[in-house]
Short mmCIF file of C-alpha atoms in Angstrom, two decimals:
data_model
loop_
_atom_site.label_atom_id
_atom_site.label_comp_id
_atom_site.label_asym_id
_atom_site.label_seq_id
_atom_site.Cartn_x
_atom_site.Cartn_y
_atom_site.Cartn_z
CA MET A 1 0.00 0.00 0.00
CA PRO A 2 1.27 3.54 -0.73
CA ILE A 3 1.55 4.49 2.92
CA GLU A 4 4.62 6.68 2.41
CA ALA A 5 2.81 8.78 -0.20
CA PHE A 6 -0.17 9.09 2.14
CA ILE A 7 1.99 10.31 5.03
CA ARG A 8 3.71 12.86 2.76
CA PHE A 9 0.27 14.05 1.66
CA LEU A 10 -0.79 14.56 5.28
CA GLY A 11 2.35 16.45 6.21
CA VAL A 12 2.82 18.59 3.09
CA GLU A 13 -0.67 19.24 1.75
CA LYS A 14 -2.77 18.89 4.90
CA GLY A 15 -0.23 20.49 7.22
CA TYR A 16 -0.60 17.81 9.89
CA SER A 17 1.95 17.78 12.68
CA GLU A 18 4.72 15.20 12.87
CA HIS A 19 2.98 13.63 15.88
CA THR A 20 -0.32 13.25 13.98
CA CYS A 21 1.42 11.81 10.91
CA ARG A 22 3.20 9.29 13.10
CA ALA A 23 -0.08 8.24 14.73
CA TYR A 24 -1.82 7.89 11.33
CA ARG A 25 1.08 5.82 10.00
CA HIS A 26 0.83 3.46 12.96
CA ASP A 27 -2.94 3.11 12.59
CA VAL A 28 -2.83 2.43 8.84
CA GLU A 29 0.02 -0.07 9.21
CA GLU A 30 -1.92 -1.84 11.95
CA PHE A 31 -4.97 -2.07 9.67
CA CYS A 32 -2.78 -3.40 6.84
CA ALA A 33 -1.46 -6.08 9.19
CA TYR A 34 -5.07 -7.09 9.90
CA LEU A 35 -5.76 -7.27 6.14
CA ALA A 36 -2.66 -9.39 5.60
CA GLU A 37 -3.71 -11.81 8.32
CA ASN A 38 -7.04 -12.21 6.57
CA GLU A 39 -5.42 -12.50 3.12
CA MET A 40 -6.92 -9.27 1.79
CA ILE A 41 -3.58 -7.83 0.61
CA GLY A 42 -1.73 -9.23 -2.36
CA GLU A 43 1.95 -10.08 -2.50
CA ASP A 44 2.71 -6.60 -3.80
CA ALA A 45 1.00 -5.11 -0.70
CA GLY A 46 -1.59 -3.45 -2.91
CA VAL A 47 -5.19 -2.94 -1.87
CA CYS A 48 -7.74 -5.34 -3.34
CA PRO A 49 -10.76 -3.04 -3.89
CA THR A 50 -13.31 -5.84 -3.78
CA ALA A 51 -11.89 -7.30 -0.57
CA VAL A 52 -11.84 -4.17 1.61
CA THR A 53 -15.54 -3.53 2.11
CA PRO A 54 -17.39 -1.63 4.85
CA GLN A 55 -18.02 -5.02 6.48
CA VAL A 56 -14.28 -5.72 6.58
CA VAL A 57 -13.56 -2.36 8.21
CA ARG A 58 -16.44 -2.89 10.64
CA GLY A 59 -15.03 -6.30 11.53
CA TYR A 60 -11.64 -4.74 12.21
CA LEU A 61 -13.18 -2.11 14.48
CA GLY A 62 -15.08 -4.84 16.28
CA ALA A 63 -11.83 -6.66 16.94
CA LEU A 64 -10.48 -3.51 18.58
CA HIS A 65 -13.25 -3.33 21.17
CA GLY A 66 -12.19 -4.43 24.63
CA LYS A 67 -8.55 -3.67 23.83
CA ASN A 68 -8.84 0.04 23.03
CA THR A 69 -10.78 3.05 24.27
CA LYS A 70 -13.54 4.60 22.18
CA LYS A 71 -11.28 7.57 21.55
CA THR A 72 -8.53 5.32 20.17
CA ILE A 73 -10.96 3.39 17.97
CA ALA A 74 -12.36 6.66 16.64
CA ARG A 75 -8.85 7.83 15.77
CA LYS A 76 -8.05 4.56 13.99
CA LEU A 77 -11.27 4.81 11.98
CA SER A 78 -10.39 8.39 11.06
CA ALA A 79 -6.97 7.25 9.84
CA ILE A 80 -8.48 4.45 7.74
CA ARG A 81 -11.10 6.79 6.30
CA SER A 82 -8.46 9.36 5.40
CA PHE A 83 -6.21 6.73 3.86
CA PHE A 84 -8.89 5.30 1.59
CA GLY A 85 -10.03 8.81 0.72
CA PHE A 86 -6.47 9.43 -0.41
CA LEU A 87 -6.54 6.24 -2.51
CA VAL A 88 -9.85 7.27 -4.08
CA GLY A 89 -8.32 10.61 -5.03
CA ARG A 90 -5.46 8.79 -6.75
CA GLY A 91 -7.85 6.49 -8.57
CA GLU A 92 -6.48 3.37 -6.87
CA VAL A 93 -9.84 2.36 -5.41
CA GLU A 94 -13.34 3.26 -6.58
CA ARG A 95 -14.88 4.06 -3.22
CA ASN A 96 -14.00 4.58 0.40
CA PRO A 97 -15.15 1.57 2.48
CA ALA A 98 -14.92 3.57 5.72
CA GLU A 99 -16.79 6.64 4.51
CA GLN A 100 -20.25 5.72 5.79
CA LEU A 101 -19.17 4.06 9.04
CA ARG A 102 -20.21 5.89 12.17
CA THR A 103 -17.56 7.09 14.57
CA PRO A 104 -17.99 5.63 18.09
CA LYS A 105 -19.68 8.07 20.43
CA GLN A 106 -17.04 9.66 22.58
CA GLU A 107 -16.99 9.86 26.33
CA LYS A 108 -16.40 13.44 27.43
CA PRO A 109 -15.05 13.49 30.98
CA ILE A 110 -14.85 16.80 32.78
CA PRO A 111 -11.27 18.06 32.40
CA ALA A 112 -9.17 18.08 35.58
CA CYS A 113 -8.30 21.56 36.76
CA LEU A 114 -7.28 23.58 39.81
CA SER A 115 -9.45 26.00 41.71
CA VAL A 116 -8.53 29.69 41.61
CA ASP A 117 -7.14 29.45 45.15
CA ASP A 118 -5.01 26.44 44.23
CA VAL A 119 -3.60 28.19 41.15
CA PHE A 120 -2.63 31.16 43.31
CA ARG A 121 -1.13 28.78 45.85
CA LEU A 122 0.97 27.11 43.16
CA LEU A 123 2.22 30.33 41.60
CA ASP A 124 2.82 32.26 44.81
CA THR A 125 4.88 29.50 46.42
CA ILE A 126 7.43 29.29 43.60
CA GLY A 127 10.51 30.97 45.02
CA THR A 128 12.25 33.49 42.79
CA ASP A 129 15.60 33.75 44.58
CA ASP A 130 17.43 31.88 41.82
CA LEU A 131 17.27 31.65 38.02
CA SER A 132 15.32 28.39 37.92
CA GLY A 133 12.69 29.81 40.26
CA LYS A 134 12.31 32.91 38.12
CA ARG A 135 12.00 30.72 35.03
CA ASP A 136 9.41 28.41 36.57
CA ARG A 137 7.36 31.32 37.91
CA ALA A 138 7.40 33.01 34.50
CA MET A 139 6.61 29.75 32.75
CA PHE A 140 3.54 28.82 34.78
CA GLU A 141 2.31 32.40 35.03
CA THR A 142 2.39 32.50 31.21
CA LEU A 143 0.73 29.09 30.84
CA TYR A 144 -2.15 30.08 33.13
CA SER A 145 -2.38 33.69 31.94
CA CYS A 146 -2.63 32.81 28.24
CA GLY A 147 -4.32 29.38 28.35
CA ILE A 148 -1.92 28.05 25.73
CA ARG A 149 -0.88 24.45 25.13
CA VAL A 150 2.38 23.29 26.67
CA SER A 151 3.73 22.65 23.16
CA GLU A 152 2.96 26.27 22.31
CA LEU A 153 4.63 27.45 25.52
CA VAL A 154 7.94 25.70 24.85
CA GLY A 155 7.86 26.86 21.22
CA MET A 156 7.72 30.54 22.15
CA ASN A 157 10.54 32.97 21.45
CA TRP A 158 11.26 36.28 23.14
CA PHE A 159 10.07 38.37 20.20
CA ASP A 160 6.71 36.58 20.28
CA ILE A 161 5.78 38.76 23.25
CA ASP A 162 4.49 42.27 22.55
CA VAL A 163 5.00 43.89 25.95
CA ASP A 164 3.43 47.24 25.01
CA ARG A 165 0.20 45.70 23.71
CA LYS A 166 0.22 42.84 26.25
CA LEU A 167 -0.13 40.21 23.54
CA VAL A 168 1.60 36.92 22.73
CA ARG A 169 1.90 35.21 19.34
CA VAL A 170 1.86 31.41 19.49
CA SER A 171 2.07 28.71 16.84
CA GLY A 172 -0.72 26.20 17.43
CA LYS A 173 -1.82 22.91 15.91
CA GLY A 174 -1.24 22.65 12.17
CA GLU A 175 1.30 25.49 12.46
CA LYS A 176 -1.53 28.02 12.70
CA ASP A 177 -0.50 31.21 14.48
CA ARG A 178 -2.81 33.11 16.77
CA VAL A 179 -2.47 36.08 19.12
CA VAL A 180 -3.63 35.89 22.74
CA PRO A 181 -3.61 38.37 25.65
CA ILE A 182 -1.09 38.04 28.46
CA GLY A 183 -1.68 39.43 31.95
CA ARG A 184 0.35 41.91 33.96
CA LYS A 185 1.63 39.38 36.51
CA ALA A 186 2.84 37.06 33.78
CA LEU A 187 4.62 39.92 31.99
CA THR A 188 6.24 40.98 35.26
CA ALA A 189 7.49 37.42 35.84
CA VAL A 190 8.79 37.11 32.28
CA ARG A 191 10.60 40.45 32.57
CA ALA A 192 12.24 39.37 35.85
CA TYR A 193 13.35 36.11 34.24
CA ARG A 194 14.85 37.89 31.26
CA GLU A 195 16.74 40.33 33.46
CA ALA A 196 18.14 37.40 35.44
CA LEU A 197 19.29 35.69 32.23
CA TRP A 198 21.26 38.80 31.33
CA ARG A 199 22.78 39.22 34.78
CA GLU A 200 23.72 35.59 35.36
CA ILE A 201 24.53 34.09 31.96
CA ARG A 202 24.74 37.17 29.75
CA ILE A 203 21.94 36.37 27.31
CA ASP A 204 21.38 39.58 25.38
CA PRO A 205 17.82 40.89 25.99
CA ASN A 206 17.85 42.52 22.56
CA GLN A 207 18.26 39.22 20.71
CA ASP A 208 15.52 36.74 19.85
CA GLY A 209 15.66 33.10 20.87
CA PRO A 210 13.85 30.43 22.90
CA LEU A 211 11.87 31.91 25.77
CA PHE A 212 12.25 29.12 28.32
CA LEU A 213 15.66 27.46 28.61
CA ASN A 214 16.93 24.26 30.22
CA TYR A 215 20.14 24.05 32.25
CA SER A 216 22.17 23.53 29.06
CA GLY A 217 20.86 26.73 27.52
CA GLY A 218 18.64 24.91 25.01
CA ARG A 219 14.90 25.13 24.51
CA LEU A 220 12.90 23.47 27.29
CA THR A 221 10.78 20.47 26.21
CA ALA A 222 7.13 19.78 27.00
CA ARG A 223 8.15 16.69 28.99
CA SER A 224 10.50 18.77 31.12
CA VAL A 225 7.73 21.26 31.83
CA GLY A 226 5.60 18.36 33.08
CA ARG A 227 8.35 17.19 35.43
CA ILE A 228 8.92 20.71 36.74
CA LEU A 229 5.22 21.23 37.36
CA GLU A 230 5.01 17.92 39.22
CA ARG A 231 7.83 19.02 41.51
CA ARG A 232 6.31 22.46 42.09
CA LEU A 233 2.93 20.94 42.90
CA CYS A 234 4.58 18.68 45.49
CA GLU A 235 6.28 21.66 47.08
CA CYS A 236 2.97 23.41 47.67
CA GLY A 237 1.02 20.34 48.76
CA LEU A 238 -0.92 19.76 45.53
CA ALA A 239 0.93 16.67 44.33
CA GLY A 240 -0.54 14.94 41.30
CA SER A 241 -3.50 17.29 40.95
CA VAL A 242 -2.97 18.46 37.35
CA SER A 243 -0.70 18.20 34.33
CA PRO A 244 0.53 21.26 32.37
CA HIS A 245 -2.59 20.84 30.23
CA GLY A 246 -4.58 21.11 33.45
CA LEU A 247 -3.48 24.74 33.79
CA ARG A 248 -5.01 25.34 30.36
CA HIS A 249 -8.24 23.72 31.60
CA SER A 250 -8.06 25.90 34.70
CA PHE A 251 -7.65 29.03 32.58
CA ALA A 252 -10.71 28.13 30.50
CA SER A 253 -12.99 27.18 33.38
CA HIS A 254 -12.03 30.23 35.45
CA LEU A 255 -12.77 32.60 32.56
CA LEU A 256 -16.14 30.96 31.95
CA ASP A 257 -17.00 31.15 35.64
CA ALA A 258 -16.25 34.86 35.49
CA GLY A 259 -18.61 35.35 32.52
CA ALA A 260 -16.26 35.19 29.53
CA ASP A 261 -17.86 34.79 26.10
CA LEU A 262 -17.61 31.22 24.80
CA ARG A 263 -16.62 32.23 21.27
CA ALA A 264 -13.96 34.63 22.54
CA LEU A 265 -12.59 31.78 24.64
CA GLN A 266 -12.63 29.54 21.56
CA GLU A 267 -10.36 32.04 19.78
CA MET A 268 -7.98 32.29 22.73
CA LEU A 269 -7.70 28.51 23.07
CA GLY A 270 -7.23 28.01 19.33
CA HIS A 271 -10.07 25.49 18.99
CA ARG A 272 -11.37 24.91 15.47
CA LYS A 273 -14.75 23.74 16.76
CA LEU A 274 -16.92 25.46 19.34
CA SER A 275 -17.98 22.03 20.63
CA THR A 276 -14.42 21.47 21.85
CA THR A 277 -14.57 24.66 23.90
CA GLN A 278 -18.00 23.73 25.24
CA ARG A 279 -16.44 20.90 27.23
CA TYR A 280 -15.36 23.51 29.74
CA THR A 281 -18.95 24.60 30.38
CA HIS A 282 -19.43 21.38 32.37
CA ILE A 283 -17.06 22.72 35.00
CA SER A 284 -18.91 26.03 35.17
CA ILE A 285 -22.26 24.27 35.45
CA ASP A 286 -20.90 22.20 38.36
CA THR A 287 -19.77 25.40 40.05
CA LEU A 288 -23.18 26.97 39.48
CA THR A 289 -24.98 23.91 40.83
CA ALA A 290 -22.83 23.87 43.96
CA ALA A 291 -23.56 27.55 44.57
CA TYR A 292 -27.28 26.95 44.04
CA ASP A 293 -27.36 24.02 46.47
CA LYS A 294 -25.54 26.06 49.07
CA ALA A 295 -27.53 29.28 48.79
CA HIS A 296 -31.07 28.64 47.54
CA PRO A 297 -33.62 28.74 50.39
CA ARG A 298 -35.99 26.25 48.77
CA LYS A 299 -33.87 23.73 46.92
#
């Protein structure tokens, strides 16, 4: 099967990230292995159009149940659907056998997040007596202030911050840039971090480069941010409560609780679909229900 051409198509023409392309490759190769086991692929590894029917794909999805979550099965179906759509476009098959299959209904758990008090507790207990403390304070202030993804945080450069307008430019999923506001406290923390970089390791504040650095002077990774957050949460007695993405959830739920417009929040979070942003309304509804139960005289 022309998997390599399909992956190039996803990366070059569709603009999918390397992570997404890797996941799609794995899913398509796994499906091809299933076809091979059932003798639906010829010796040249080409697709037999009459063999791969909707029933075959449905049988494959059925075999995945019990071993995979609904979310994983939905992703695998999406990969198969995209792959055969690609083959249809090239004229290698007449129709897409996965086109009419329904995606499994997804479970939508309420995202884990911190309360406002717990966020303040986390941020205010990060000591800023040394360079790493200043970096961590600036990093998590920025993450919570802007509601950005951790991948967007570690991808930021100094010149992405417009201090005068209090705005930050980030590169999101699919390499799509967007501009989001940044708060005063976050800007203050970032400024203190930059001044410390100049004083201690002579990084010129007038030159662009990675915003958050590791001990070797290179760009910090998303995995490192997760480890740092875990340590900082332990230090303030909130061990294991959230991941870096949890601060993004906290940002969203806190803005909604304060009356932020859902579509404005969608823009800030960089969601393509409003339904993705609406997940955060569950948290706000829970907050509202708790307040009602506590305060209403005739509940």
